[in-house]
Amino acid sequence: MRRWTNLALFALLGLAFTTGWVAFFYATAPSRASLIVHAASGYAIIALTPWKAVIAARGIQRRRPGWWASLVFTGLVIASIAAGILHSTGLLTGVGAISAMEVHVGAALAAIPFVIWHVIARRIPVRAVDLSRRSLLRAGSLLAGAGLVYGAGEVAVRLLRLPGSLRRFTGSYEVGSLEAASLPVTSWMFDAVPAIDPATWRLTVRVGATMKQWTYEELLAYDDRVRATLDCTGGFYSTQDWSGVWLSRLLPGRLSQASLQVRSLTGYDRRFAISDAGRLLIATGLGGMPLDPGHGFPVRLVAPDLRGYWWVKWVTTITIDELPSWWQLPFPMQ
Ligand code: HEM
Ligand code: HEM
Ligand SMILES: Nc1nc2c(c(=O)[nH]1)N[C@H]1C(S)=C(S)[C@@H](COP(=O)(O)O)O[C@H]1N2
Ligand SMILES: [Mo]
């Protein structure tokens, strides 16, 4: 049971980590599907606490080198799970500018080097019986049981009318919809708001060797509109009315290329399939007013049904090329 507990924890940590990122990748149904498995793996980790506590108590008594690092690791796992539950129930969704979701993911990321160290320093032999019917069945029942606990928790959140009952299927909370002034200004990681002079700014559209430039005035002549929901992985969403021009209208007629890359003045970029151009808006306006610098002035991308991190702000260049649309890191690195 001891070895099985440690192996199960290893598998569950990997599952929680993977399903968390899958949920971040989507703003549609797969996000919820992934979060159900995610929450179940989190509760399964909690369920193993009594067994792991015995293992850990023995290990701590033995004072093996680096035992304190295991305690830091334990602290990070507890912090991540606690912040996840605080977010999901809505009991505490943030303190000041820091959201519970940011703490949740931040602690999980900080735990990575510790898990790697922990499983190397406390290596356990893996044997054929670990994949036996019996251990797999046990793992399956643990995860299914944890899934039921999650389901019961969701029911309880609704019966108790906790704020968590108001969250969207991605787990995000609504903020200031249809009230442009209440839309938060946020960035993926490190980007700061640049100062851009609309008189000299140009939107460059490159197709192979040819290139066309648009001035801010020229783009203002369009009035395509869309109501769309920005769903930030930081844990909030907001539905707003956006105006501007469908990206497809800025492209020359027939294109054989596979993808288009939208790039910010800051270097931040995202790549899309060319077939998406008709549903991507190059926005100049929010709630009937020109964008303000924080929300992407002079123009930003509005990408309905995609998570907020696809909505590139301060766009300067659109490049159409032969690269497949999946040819990029799944998440930006800046
Ligand atoms: C939620 C994840 C985990 C937590 C919070 C955790 C925590 C701890 C703590 C606090 C100790 C005692 C201090 C020490 O000996 O360093 C320990 C020991 C140990 N852990 Fe973990 N651990 C986790 C996952 C794992 C995994 C995935 C493995 C292996 C694949 C593992 C294998 C061990 C072993 C073999 C020991 C030593 C027990 C002994 O010396 O008697 N642990 N763990
Ligand atoms: C050590 C790794 C992790 C563990 C053990 C863990 C566990 C949990 C738990 C227990 C919850 C609360 C579920 C609920 O009651 O609804 C939760 C929520 C959540 N986690 Fe994680 N998590 C981990 C890492 C991550 C990562 C890396 C991400 C994203 C990249 C992530 C994204 C989320 C999201 C979006 C929610 C909110 C779900 C909702 O409100 O319905 N998690 N997590
Ligand atoms: N250039 C650039 N665009 C960006 C980001 C960024 O960091 N840099 N952050 C993205 C993320 S994560 C979100 S949620 C939205 C936030 O848009 P808002 O500040 O208008 O609410 O912008 C996206 N566009
Ligand atoms: Mo975001």
Tab-separated table of C-alpha atoms and ligand atoms in Angstrom:
chain	number	residue	atom	x	y	z
A	1	MET	CA	0.000	0.000	0.000
A	2	ARG	CA	2.870	2.403	0.710
A	3	ARG	CA	4.406	2.015	-2.691
A	4	TRP	CA	1.008	2.113	-4.325
A	5	THR	CA	0.157	5.351	-2.483
A	6	ASN	CA	3.314	7.078	-3.697
A	7	LEU	CA	2.828	5.882	-7.258
A	8	ALA	CA	-0.818	6.934	-7.220
A	9	LEU	CA	0.195	10.388	-5.960
A	10	PHE	CA	2.683	10.644	-8.799
A	11	ALA	CA	0.055	9.740	-11.404
A	12	LEU	CA	-2.541	12.052	-9.836
A	13	LEU	CA	-0.186	15.046	-9.715
A	14	GLY	CA	0.583	14.513	-13.399
A	15	LEU	CA	-3.111	14.162	-14.226
A	16	ALA	CA	-4.080	17.302	-12.272
A	17	PHE	CA	-1.320	19.284	-13.901
A	18	THR	CA	-2.163	18.158	-17.441
A	19	THR	CA	-5.932	18.566	-17.139
A	20	GLY	CA	-5.452	22.047	-15.608
A	21	TRP	CA	-3.571	23.215	-18.695
A	22	VAL	CA	-6.015	21.534	-21.075
A	23	ALA	CA	-8.802	23.493	-19.335
A	24	PHE	CA	-6.789	26.683	-19.838
A	25	PHE	CA	-6.320	25.916	-23.524
A	26	TYR	CA	-10.069	25.878	-24.262
A	27	ALA	CA	-12.934	28.305	-23.717
A	28	THR	CA	-15.475	25.737	-24.942
A	29	ALA	CA	-16.849	22.383	-23.717
A	30	PRO	CA	-13.499	20.519	-23.496
A	31	SER	CA	-12.538	22.950	-20.739
A	32	ARG	CA	-15.302	21.653	-18.421
A	33	ALA	CA	-14.684	18.007	-19.359
A	34	SER	CA	-11.061	18.436	-18.422
A	35	LEU	CA	-11.920	20.251	-15.184
A	36	ILE	CA	-14.111	17.359	-13.999
A	37	VAL	CA	-11.126	15.000	-14.268
A	38	HIS	CA	-8.976	17.772	-12.794
A	39	ALA	CA	-11.099	18.261	-9.698
A	40	ALA	CA	-11.424	14.476	-9.256
A	41	SER	CA	-7.644	14.055	-9.336
A	42	GLY	CA	-7.306	16.860	-6.771
A	43	TYR	CA	-9.803	15.206	-4.422
A	44	ALA	CA	-8.126	11.830	-4.947
A	45	ILE	CA	-4.846	13.389	-3.754
A	46	ILE	CA	-6.653	14.629	-0.652
A	47	ALA	CA	-8.172	11.166	-0.116
A	48	LEU	CA	-4.681	9.627	0.032
A	49	THR	CA	-3.615	11.935	2.863
A	50	PRO	CA	-4.061	9.399	5.717
A	51	TRP	CA	-1.766	6.884	4.003
A	52	LYS	CA	0.742	9.477	2.855
A	53	ALA	CA	0.862	10.987	6.349
A	54	VAL	CA	2.165	7.685	7.725
A	55	ILE	CA	4.839	7.511	5.008
A	56	ALA	CA	5.826	11.138	5.529
A	57	ALA	CA	5.964	10.843	9.332
A	58	ARG	CA	8.399	7.954	9.012
A	59	GLY	CA	10.467	9.796	6.458
A	60	ILE	CA	10.642	12.898	8.630
A	61	GLN	CA	11.766	10.836	11.614
A	62	ARG	CA	14.579	9.372	9.531
A	63	ARG	CA	15.789	12.924	8.742
A	64	ARG	CA	16.940	11.946	5.273
A	65	PRO	CA	18.941	14.675	3.504
A	66	GLY	CA	16.603	17.253	2.027
A	67	TRP	CA	13.638	16.229	4.203
A	68	TRP	CA	12.810	19.935	4.642
A	69	ALA	CA	12.423	20.265	0.849
A	70	SER	CA	9.660	17.663	1.094
A	71	LEU	CA	7.971	19.922	3.609
A	72	VAL	CA	8.200	22.928	1.259
A	73	PHE	CA	6.765	20.692	-1.460
A	74	THR	CA	3.938	19.636	0.859
A	75	GLY	CA	3.228	23.291	1.641
A	76	LEU	CA	3.010	24.146	-2.068
A	77	VAL	CA	0.657	21.261	-2.819
A	78	ILE	CA	-1.584	22.225	0.114
A	79	ALA	CA	-1.531	25.905	-0.948
A	80	SER	CA	-2.450	24.997	-4.528
A	81	ILE	CA	-5.314	22.689	-3.571
A	82	ALA	CA	-6.616	25.117	-0.952
A	83	ALA	CA	-6.567	28.029	-3.424
A	84	GLY	CA	-8.292	25.821	-6.037
A	85	ILE	CA	-11.105	24.994	-3.629
A	86	LEU	CA	-11.398	28.608	-2.427
A	87	HIS	CA	-11.734	29.677	-6.058
A	88	SER	CA	-14.234	26.990	-7.041
A	89	THR	CA	-16.485	27.491	-4.020
A	90	GLY	CA	-16.061	31.256	-4.273
A	91	LEU	CA	-15.308	31.474	-0.553
A	92	LEU	CA	-12.251	33.591	-1.385
A	93	THR	CA	-11.552	34.405	-5.025
A	94	GLY	CA	-8.688	36.789	-4.370
A	95	VAL	CA	-6.847	39.112	-2.065
A	96	GLY	CA	-6.142	42.548	-3.501
A	97	ALA	CA	-4.805	42.259	-7.030
A	98	ILE	CA	-3.930	38.551	-6.665
A	99	SER	CA	-6.636	36.052	-7.605
A	100	ALA	CA	-7.030	32.646	-5.952
A	101	MET	CA	-6.625	31.133	-9.424
A	102	GLU	CA	-3.222	32.814	-9.820
A	103	VAL	CA	-2.117	31.426	-6.442
A	104	HIS	CA	-3.504	28.011	-7.437
A	105	VAL	CA	-1.505	27.828	-10.666
A	106	GLY	CA	1.518	29.678	-9.243
A	107	ALA	CA	1.914	27.219	-6.359
A	108	ALA	CA	1.500	24.264	-8.755
A	109	LEU	CA	4.219	25.665	-11.035
A	110	ALA	CA	6.512	26.335	-8.066
A	111	ALA	CA	6.009	22.716	-6.958
A	112	ILE	CA	7.383	21.256	-10.215
A	113	PRO	CA	11.103	21.312	-9.316
A	114	PHE	CA	10.215	19.876	-5.900
A	115	VAL	CA	8.218	16.952	-7.335
A	116	ILE	CA	11.066	16.134	-9.683
A	117	TRP	CA	13.547	16.241	-6.796
A	118	HIS	CA	11.239	14.308	-4.490
A	119	VAL	CA	10.678	11.365	-6.823
A	120	ILE	CA	14.397	11.189	-7.671
A	121	ALA	CA	15.649	11.536	-4.067
A	122	ARG	CA	12.959	9.203	-2.675
A	123	ARG	CA	13.050	6.838	-5.609
A	124	ILE	CA	10.886	3.769	-5.327
A	125	PRO	CA	11.173	0.649	-7.484
A	126	VAL	CA	8.394	0.213	-10.002
A	127	ARG	CA	7.367	-3.420	-10.422
A	128	ALA	CA	5.139	-5.345	-12.771
A	129	VAL	CA	2.496	-5.759	-10.038
A	130	ASP	CA	2.031	-1.979	-10.064
A	131	LEU	CA	0.209	-2.439	-13.357
A	132	SER	CA	-1.713	-5.453	-12.131
A	133	ARG	CA	-5.465	-5.585	-12.474
A	134	ARG	CA	-5.814	-5.098	-8.766
A	135	SER	CA	-3.797	-1.890	-8.498
A	136	LEU	CA	-5.390	-0.414	-11.583
A	137	LEU	CA	-8.849	-1.237	-10.279
A	138	ARG	CA	-7.963	0.395	-7.000
A	139	ALA	CA	-6.748	3.497	-8.843
A	140	GLY	CA	-9.917	3.562	-10.932
A	141	SER	CA	-12.173	3.338	-7.880
A	142	LEU	CA	-10.200	6.054	-6.114
A	143	LEU	CA	-10.623	8.437	-9.054
A	144	ALA	CA	-14.304	7.563	-9.513
A	145	GLY	CA	-14.956	8.050	-5.798
A	146	ALA	CA	-13.190	11.391	-5.922
A	147	GLY	CA	-15.319	12.317	-8.929
A	148	LEU	CA	-18.447	11.641	-6.862
A	149	VAL	CA	-17.089	13.834	-4.067
A	150	TYR	CA	-16.555	16.581	-6.628
A	151	GLY	CA	-20.129	16.155	-7.887
A	152	ALA	CA	-21.472	16.320	-4.341
A	153	GLY	CA	-19.373	19.455	-3.769
A	154	GLU	CA	-20.889	21.103	-6.852
A	155	VAL	CA	-24.380	20.310	-5.583
A	156	ALA	CA	-23.486	21.664	-2.144
A	157	VAL	CA	-22.107	24.904	-3.631
A	158	ARG	CA	-25.476	25.420	-5.324
A	159	LEU	CA	-27.634	24.429	-2.353
A	160	LEU	CA	-25.648	26.739	-0.082
A	161	ARG	CA	-25.804	29.450	-2.765
A	162	LEU	CA	-22.071	30.010	-2.488
A	163	PRO	CA	-20.597	32.455	-5.033
A	164	GLY	CA	-19.066	29.427	-6.767
A	165	SER	CA	-22.524	28.579	-8.124
A	166	LEU	CA	-22.218	31.636	-10.382
A	167	ARG	CA	-19.073	30.589	-12.194
A	168	ARG	CA	-18.955	29.741	-15.861
A	169	PHE	CA	-18.153	26.236	-17.180
A	170	THR	CA	-14.480	27.273	-17.378
A	171	GLY	CA	-14.593	28.066	-13.651
A	172	SER	CA	-14.359	31.851	-14.288
A	173	TYR	CA	-16.413	34.523	-12.507
A	174	GLU	CA	-18.335	37.262	-14.303
A	175	VAL	CA	-17.010	40.837	-14.042
A	176	GLY	CA	-18.651	43.992	-15.437
A	177	SER	CA	-20.312	42.556	-18.567
A	178	LEU	CA	-21.698	45.145	-21.043
A	179	GLU	CA	-20.109	47.815	-18.896
A	180	ALA	CA	-16.924	48.627	-20.768
A	181	ALA	CA	-15.464	50.741	-17.970
A	182	SER	CA	-15.527	47.705	-15.650
A	183	LEU	CA	-13.519	45.404	-17.916
A	184	PRO	CA	-10.297	44.642	-16.017
A	185	VAL	CA	-6.952	45.353	-17.679
A	186	THR	CA	-4.743	42.305	-17.483
A	187	SER	CA	-1.814	40.658	-19.204
A	188	TRP	CA	-0.679	37.072	-19.607
A	189	MET	CA	2.562	37.469	-17.664
A	190	PHE	CA	4.984	40.344	-18.135
A	191	ASP	CA	3.587	42.672	-20.825
A	192	ALA	CA	3.216	46.350	-19.872
A	193	VAL	CA	0.904	48.841	-21.614
A	194	PRO	CA	2.859	50.576	-24.430
A	195	ALA	CA	2.272	54.209	-25.480
A	196	ILE	CA	1.327	54.254	-29.179
A	197	ASP	CA	0.889	57.318	-31.414
A	198	PRO	CA	-2.034	56.528	-33.761
A	199	ALA	CA	-0.699	59.016	-36.339
A	200	THR	CA	2.441	56.988	-37.023
A	201	TRP	CA	1.098	53.519	-36.095
A	202	ARG	CA	0.356	51.141	-39.012
A	203	LEU	CA	-1.235	47.704	-39.217
A	204	THR	CA	0.961	45.666	-41.529
A	205	VAL	CA	-0.543	42.655	-43.311
A	206	ARG	CA	2.087	40.428	-44.924
A	207	VAL	CA	1.263	37.694	-47.415
A	208	GLY	CA	4.445	36.065	-48.701
A	209	ALA	CA	6.548	38.815	-50.259
A	210	THR	CA	3.702	41.318	-50.572
A	211	MET	CA	2.601	43.630	-47.832
A	212	LYS	CA	-0.170	46.119	-47.227
A	213	GLN	CA	-0.369	48.753	-44.521
A	214	TRP	CA	-3.488	50.213	-42.902
A	215	THR	CA	-3.663	53.469	-40.989
A	216	TYR	CA	-5.775	53.862	-37.872
A	217	GLU	CA	-8.135	56.191	-39.812
A	218	GLU	CA	-8.673	53.583	-42.518
A	219	LEU	CA	-9.603	50.936	-39.966
A	220	LEU	CA	-11.997	53.318	-38.202
A	221	ALA	CA	-14.055	53.433	-41.412
A	222	TYR	CA	-15.295	49.889	-40.705
A	223	ASP	CA	-18.062	49.125	-38.248
A	224	ASP	CA	-18.239	45.340	-37.893
A	225	ARG	CA	-19.612	44.335	-34.510
A	226	VAL	CA	-19.566	41.334	-32.254
A	227	ARG	CA	-20.683	40.599	-28.710
A	228	ALA	CA	-18.059	38.286	-27.253
A	229	THR	CA	-16.892	36.896	-23.937
A	230	LEU	CA	-13.317	37.414	-22.821
A	231	ASP	CA	-12.531	34.527	-20.459
A	232	CYS	CA	-9.207	35.086	-18.713
A	233	THR	CA	-7.315	32.162	-17.196
A	234	GLY	CA	-6.800	34.436	-14.173
A	235	GLY	CA	-10.367	33.457	-13.232
A	236	PHE	CA	-12.732	36.122	-14.590
A	237	TYR	CA	-14.861	36.556	-17.696
A	238	SER	CA	-16.643	39.546	-19.187
A	239	THR	CA	-19.036	39.828	-22.121
A	240	GLN	CA	-18.651	43.071	-24.103
A	241	ASP	CA	-19.669	44.695	-27.381
A	242	TRP	CA	-16.696	45.071	-29.655
A	243	SER	CA	-16.435	46.939	-32.962
A	244	GLY	CA	-13.853	47.076	-35.721
A	245	VAL	CA	-13.227	45.020	-38.826
A	246	TRP	CA	-13.367	41.278	-39.481
A	247	LEU	CA	-9.807	40.180	-40.073
A	248	SER	CA	-10.847	38.367	-43.271
A	249	ARG	CA	-11.756	41.762	-44.793
A	250	LEU	CA	-8.135	42.892	-44.533
A	251	LEU	CA	-6.843	39.923	-46.512
A	252	PRO	CA	-6.554	39.622	-50.295
A	253	GLY	CA	-9.213	37.348	-51.847
A	254	ARG	CA	-8.076	33.744	-52.239
A	255	LEU	CA	-5.365	32.430	-49.967
A	256	SER	CA	-3.728	29.019	-50.118
A	257	GLN	CA	-1.686	29.451	-46.937
A	258	ALA	CA	-2.427	27.512	-43.760
A	259	SER	CA	-2.205	30.046	-40.978
A	260	LEU	CA	-1.965	33.634	-39.842
A	261	GLN	CA	0.061	35.085	-37.024
A	262	VAL	CA	-1.147	38.138	-35.105
A	263	ARG	CA	1.662	40.030	-33.455
A	264	SER	CA	1.678	42.770	-30.844
A	265	LEU	CA	4.020	45.729	-30.678
A	266	THR	CA	5.337	44.069	-27.506
A	267	GLY	CA	6.311	40.915	-29.410
A	268	TYR	CA	3.463	38.866	-27.908
A	269	ASP	CA	1.904	36.742	-30.653
A	270	ARG	CA	-0.624	33.996	-31.424
A	271	ARG	CA	-1.164	31.904	-34.535
A	272	PHE	CA	-4.568	30.932	-35.962
A	273	ALA	CA	-5.862	28.769	-38.811
A	274	ILE	CA	-6.547	30.867	-41.912
A	275	SER	CA	-10.125	29.551	-41.857
A	276	ASP	CA	-10.620	31.439	-38.554
A	277	ALA	CA	-10.073	34.860	-40.194
A	278	GLY	CA	-13.822	35.353	-40.680
A	279	ARG	CA	-14.532	35.078	-36.954
A	280	LEU	CA	-11.613	37.125	-35.665
A	281	LEU	CA	-12.303	40.820	-35.160
A	282	ILE	CA	-9.606	43.465	-35.361
A	283	ALA	CA	-11.230	45.712	-32.786
A	284	THR	CA	-10.901	49.473	-32.599
A	285	GLY	CA	-13.818	49.965	-30.221
A	286	LEU	CA	-15.210	48.653	-26.949
A	287	GLY	CA	-18.729	49.508	-25.813
A	288	GLY	CA	-19.085	52.121	-28.553
A	289	MET	CA	-15.924	54.033	-27.569
A	290	PRO	CA	-12.381	53.845	-28.956
A	291	LEU	CA	-10.217	51.346	-27.067
A	292	ASP	CA	-8.180	52.739	-24.228
A	293	PRO	CA	-4.442	51.949	-23.966
A	294	GLY	CA	-4.953	49.215	-21.354
A	295	HIS	CA	-7.355	47.275	-23.576
A	296	GLY	CA	-5.135	47.420	-26.656
A	297	PHE	CA	-5.288	50.868	-28.288
A	298	PRO	CA	-5.163	51.394	-31.203
A	299	VAL	CA	-6.331	47.880	-32.165
A	300	ARG	CA	-6.617	44.493	-30.467
A	301	LEU	CA	-7.813	41.097	-31.524
A	302	VAL	CA	-11.206	39.781	-30.383
A	303	ALA	CA	-11.263	35.989	-30.681
A	304	PRO	CA	-14.735	34.700	-29.693
A	305	ASP	CA	-14.738	31.235	-28.054
A	306	LEU	CA	-11.020	31.381	-27.389
A	307	ARG	CA	-9.456	32.120	-23.989
A	308	GLY	CA	-8.341	35.686	-23.250
A	309	TYR	CA	-4.689	34.991	-23.967
A	310	TRP	CA	-5.527	34.661	-27.676
A	311	TRP	CA	-6.951	38.222	-27.738
A	312	VAL	CA	-3.669	39.925	-28.725
A	313	LYS	CA	-3.540	43.608	-27.742
A	314	TRP	CA	-1.640	46.451	-29.470
A	315	VAL	CA	-1.580	44.550	-32.775
A	316	THR	CA	0.950	45.774	-35.356
A	317	THR	CA	1.505	42.880	-37.747
A	318	ILE	CA	-0.512	40.078	-39.305
A	319	THR	CA	1.553	37.529	-41.202
A	320	ILE	CA	0.006	34.923	-43.476
A	321	ASP	CA	2.240	31.915	-44.075
A	322	GLU	CA	2.541	28.195	-44.773
A	323	LEU	CA	3.186	27.088	-41.195
A	324	PRO	CA	0.479	24.907	-39.658
A	325	SER	CA	-1.662	26.776	-37.132
A	326	TRP	CA	-0.508	24.499	-34.290
A	327	TRP	CA	3.093	25.497	-34.906
A	328	GLN	CA	3.523	27.526	-31.703
A	329	LEU	CA	3.878	27.004	-27.967
A	330	PRO	CA	0.432	26.176	-26.541
A	331	PHE	CA	0.812	29.149	-24.177
A	332	PRO	CA	2.708	32.438	-24.659
A	333	MET	CA	6.058	32.806	-22.892
A	334	GLN	CA	5.862	36.520	-22.106
B	1	HEM	C1	1.295	15.082	-2.918
B	1	HEM	C2	2.522	14.659	-3.180
B	1	HEM	C3	3.569	14.317	-2.127
B	1	HEM	C4	3.832	14.912	-0.930
B	1	HEM	C5	3.135	16.146	-0.350
B	1	HEM	C6	4.938	14.196	-0.314
B	1	HEM	C7	5.502	14.504	0.927
B	1	HEM	C8	6.485	13.752	1.569
B	1	HEM	C9	7.084	14.059	2.847
B	1	HEM	C10	6.760	15.314	3.660
B	1	HEM	C11	7.984	13.092	3.149
B	1	HEM	C12	8.872	12.977	4.398
B	1	HEM	C13	10.158	13.763	4.281
B	1	HEM	C14	11.218	13.091	3.456
B	1	HEM	O1	11.526	11.930	3.676
B	1	HEM	O2	11.720	13.760	2.528
B	1	HEM	C15	7.949	12.140	2.050
B	1	HEM	C16	8.678	10.986	1.997
B	1	HEM	C17	8.671	10.133	0.935
B	1	HEM	N1	7.994	10.261	-0.251
B	1	HEM	FE1	6.669	11.703	-0.660
B	1	HEM	N2	5.309	13.173	-1.144
B	1	HEM	C18	4.502	13.223	-2.252
B	1	HEM	C19	4.569	12.400	-3.344
B	1	HEM	C20	5.478	11.364	-3.481
B	1	HEM	C21	5.680	10.602	-4.676
B	1	HEM	C22	4.987	10.906	-6.011
B	1	HEM	C23	6.625	9.648	-4.397
B	1	HEM	C24	7.228	8.617	-5.267
B	1	HEM	C25	6.940	8.345	-6.504
B	1	HEM	C26	6.985	9.798	-3.005
B	1	HEM	C27	7.868	8.982	-2.322
B	1	HEM	C28	8.298	9.191	-1.044
B	1	HEM	C29	9.203	8.306	-0.333
B	1	HEM	C30	9.758	6.995	-0.869
B	1	HEM	C31	9.450	8.894	0.905
B	1	HEM	C32	10.398	8.382	1.987
B	1	HEM	C33	9.712	7.573	3.059
B	1	HEM	C34	10.760	7.030	4.036
B	1	HEM	O3	11.932	7.413	3.997
B	1	HEM	O4	10.360	6.216	4.887
B	1	HEM	N3	6.278	10.859	-2.499
B	1	HEM	N4	7.014	12.564	1.092
B	2	HEM	C1	-0.683	20.180	-8.227
B	2	HEM	C2	-1.479	20.388	-9.250
B	2	HEM	C3	-2.931	20.739	-9.074
B	2	HEM	C4	-3.880	20.221	-8.215
B	2	HEM	C5	-3.683	19.118	-7.202
B	2	HEM	C6	-5.123	20.900	-8.492
B	2	HEM	C7	-6.324	20.669	-7.819
B	2	HEM	C8	-7.467	21.448	-7.957
B	2	HEM	C9	-8.633	21.374	-7.110
B	2	HEM	C10	-8.804	20.424	-5.924
B	2	HEM	C11	-9.526	22.290	-7.571
B	2	HEM	C12	-10.928	22.583	-7.029
B	2	HEM	C13	-11.903	21.800	-7.837
B	2	HEM	C14	-13.317	22.035	-7.478
B	2	HEM	O1	-13.670	21.843	-6.313
B	2	HEM	O2	-14.090	22.406	-8.375
B	2	HEM	C15	-8.931	22.936	-8.722
B	2	HEM	C16	-9.552	23.902	-9.497
B	2	HEM	C17	-9.016	24.424	-10.661
B	2	HEM	N1	-7.743	24.189	-11.163
B	2	HEM	FE1	-6.354	23.009	-10.333
B	2	HEM	N2	-4.911	21.809	-9.502
B	2	HEM	C18	-3.587	21.743	-9.867
B	2	HEM	C19	-2.978	22.494	-10.850
B	2	HEM	C20	-3.635	23.304	-11.762
B	2	HEM	C21	-3.037	23.928	-12.901
B	2	HEM	C22	-1.565	23.822	-13.287
B	2	HEM	C23	-4.049	24.601	-13.558
B	2	HEM	C24	-4.032	25.408	-14.823
B	2	HEM	C25	-3.015	25.507	-15.616
B	2	HEM	C26	-5.271	24.417	-12.812
B	2	HEM	C27	-6.509	24.927	-13.143
B	2	HEM	C28	-7.632	24.881	-12.351
B	2	HEM	C29	-8.872	25.557	-12.642
B	2	HEM	C30	-9.193	26.419	-13.880
B	2	HEM	C31	-9.735	25.299	-11.563
B	2	HEM	C32	-11.147	25.861	-11.380
B	2	HEM	C33	-12.156	24.840	-11.710
B	2	HEM	C34	-13.535	25.317	-11.405
B	2	HEM	O3	-13.715	26.364	-10.748
B	2	HEM	O4	-14.483	24.635	-11.816
B	2	HEM	N3	-4.982	23.618	-11.724
B	2	HEM	N4	-7.681	22.402	-8.936
B	3	LIG	N1	0.124	41.972	-26.243
B	3	LIG	C1	-0.564	41.307	-25.304
B	3	LIG	N2	-1.855	40.992	-25.528
B	3	LIG	C2	-2.569	40.329	-24.584
B	3	LIG	C3	-1.967	39.954	-23.358
B	3	LIG	C4	-0.596	40.267	-23.155
B	3	LIG	O1	0.007	39.961	-22.104
B	3	LIG	N3	0.071	40.952	-24.146
B	3	LIG	N4	-2.710	39.279	-22.408
B	3	LIG	C5	-3.862	38.518	-22.903
B	3	LIG	C6	-4.713	38.045	-21.807
B	3	LIG	S1	-4.093	36.782	-20.864
B	3	LIG	C7	-5.976	38.509	-21.617
B	3	LIG	S2	-7.029	37.793	-20.494
B	3	LIG	C8	-6.492	39.681	-22.368
B	3	LIG	C9	-6.947	40.743	-21.386
B	3	LIG	O2	-7.543	41.777	-22.087
B	3	LIG	P1	-8.028	43.102	-21.315
B	3	LIG	O3	-6.815	43.657	-20.590
B	3	LIG	O4	-8.580	43.978	-22.347
B	3	LIG	O5	-9.074	42.658	-20.300
B	3	LIG	O6	-5.511	40.238	-23.231
B	3	LIG	C10	-4.703	39.307	-23.918
B	3	LIG	N5	-3.875	40.030	-24.842
B	4	MO	MO	-5.676	36.220	-19.279
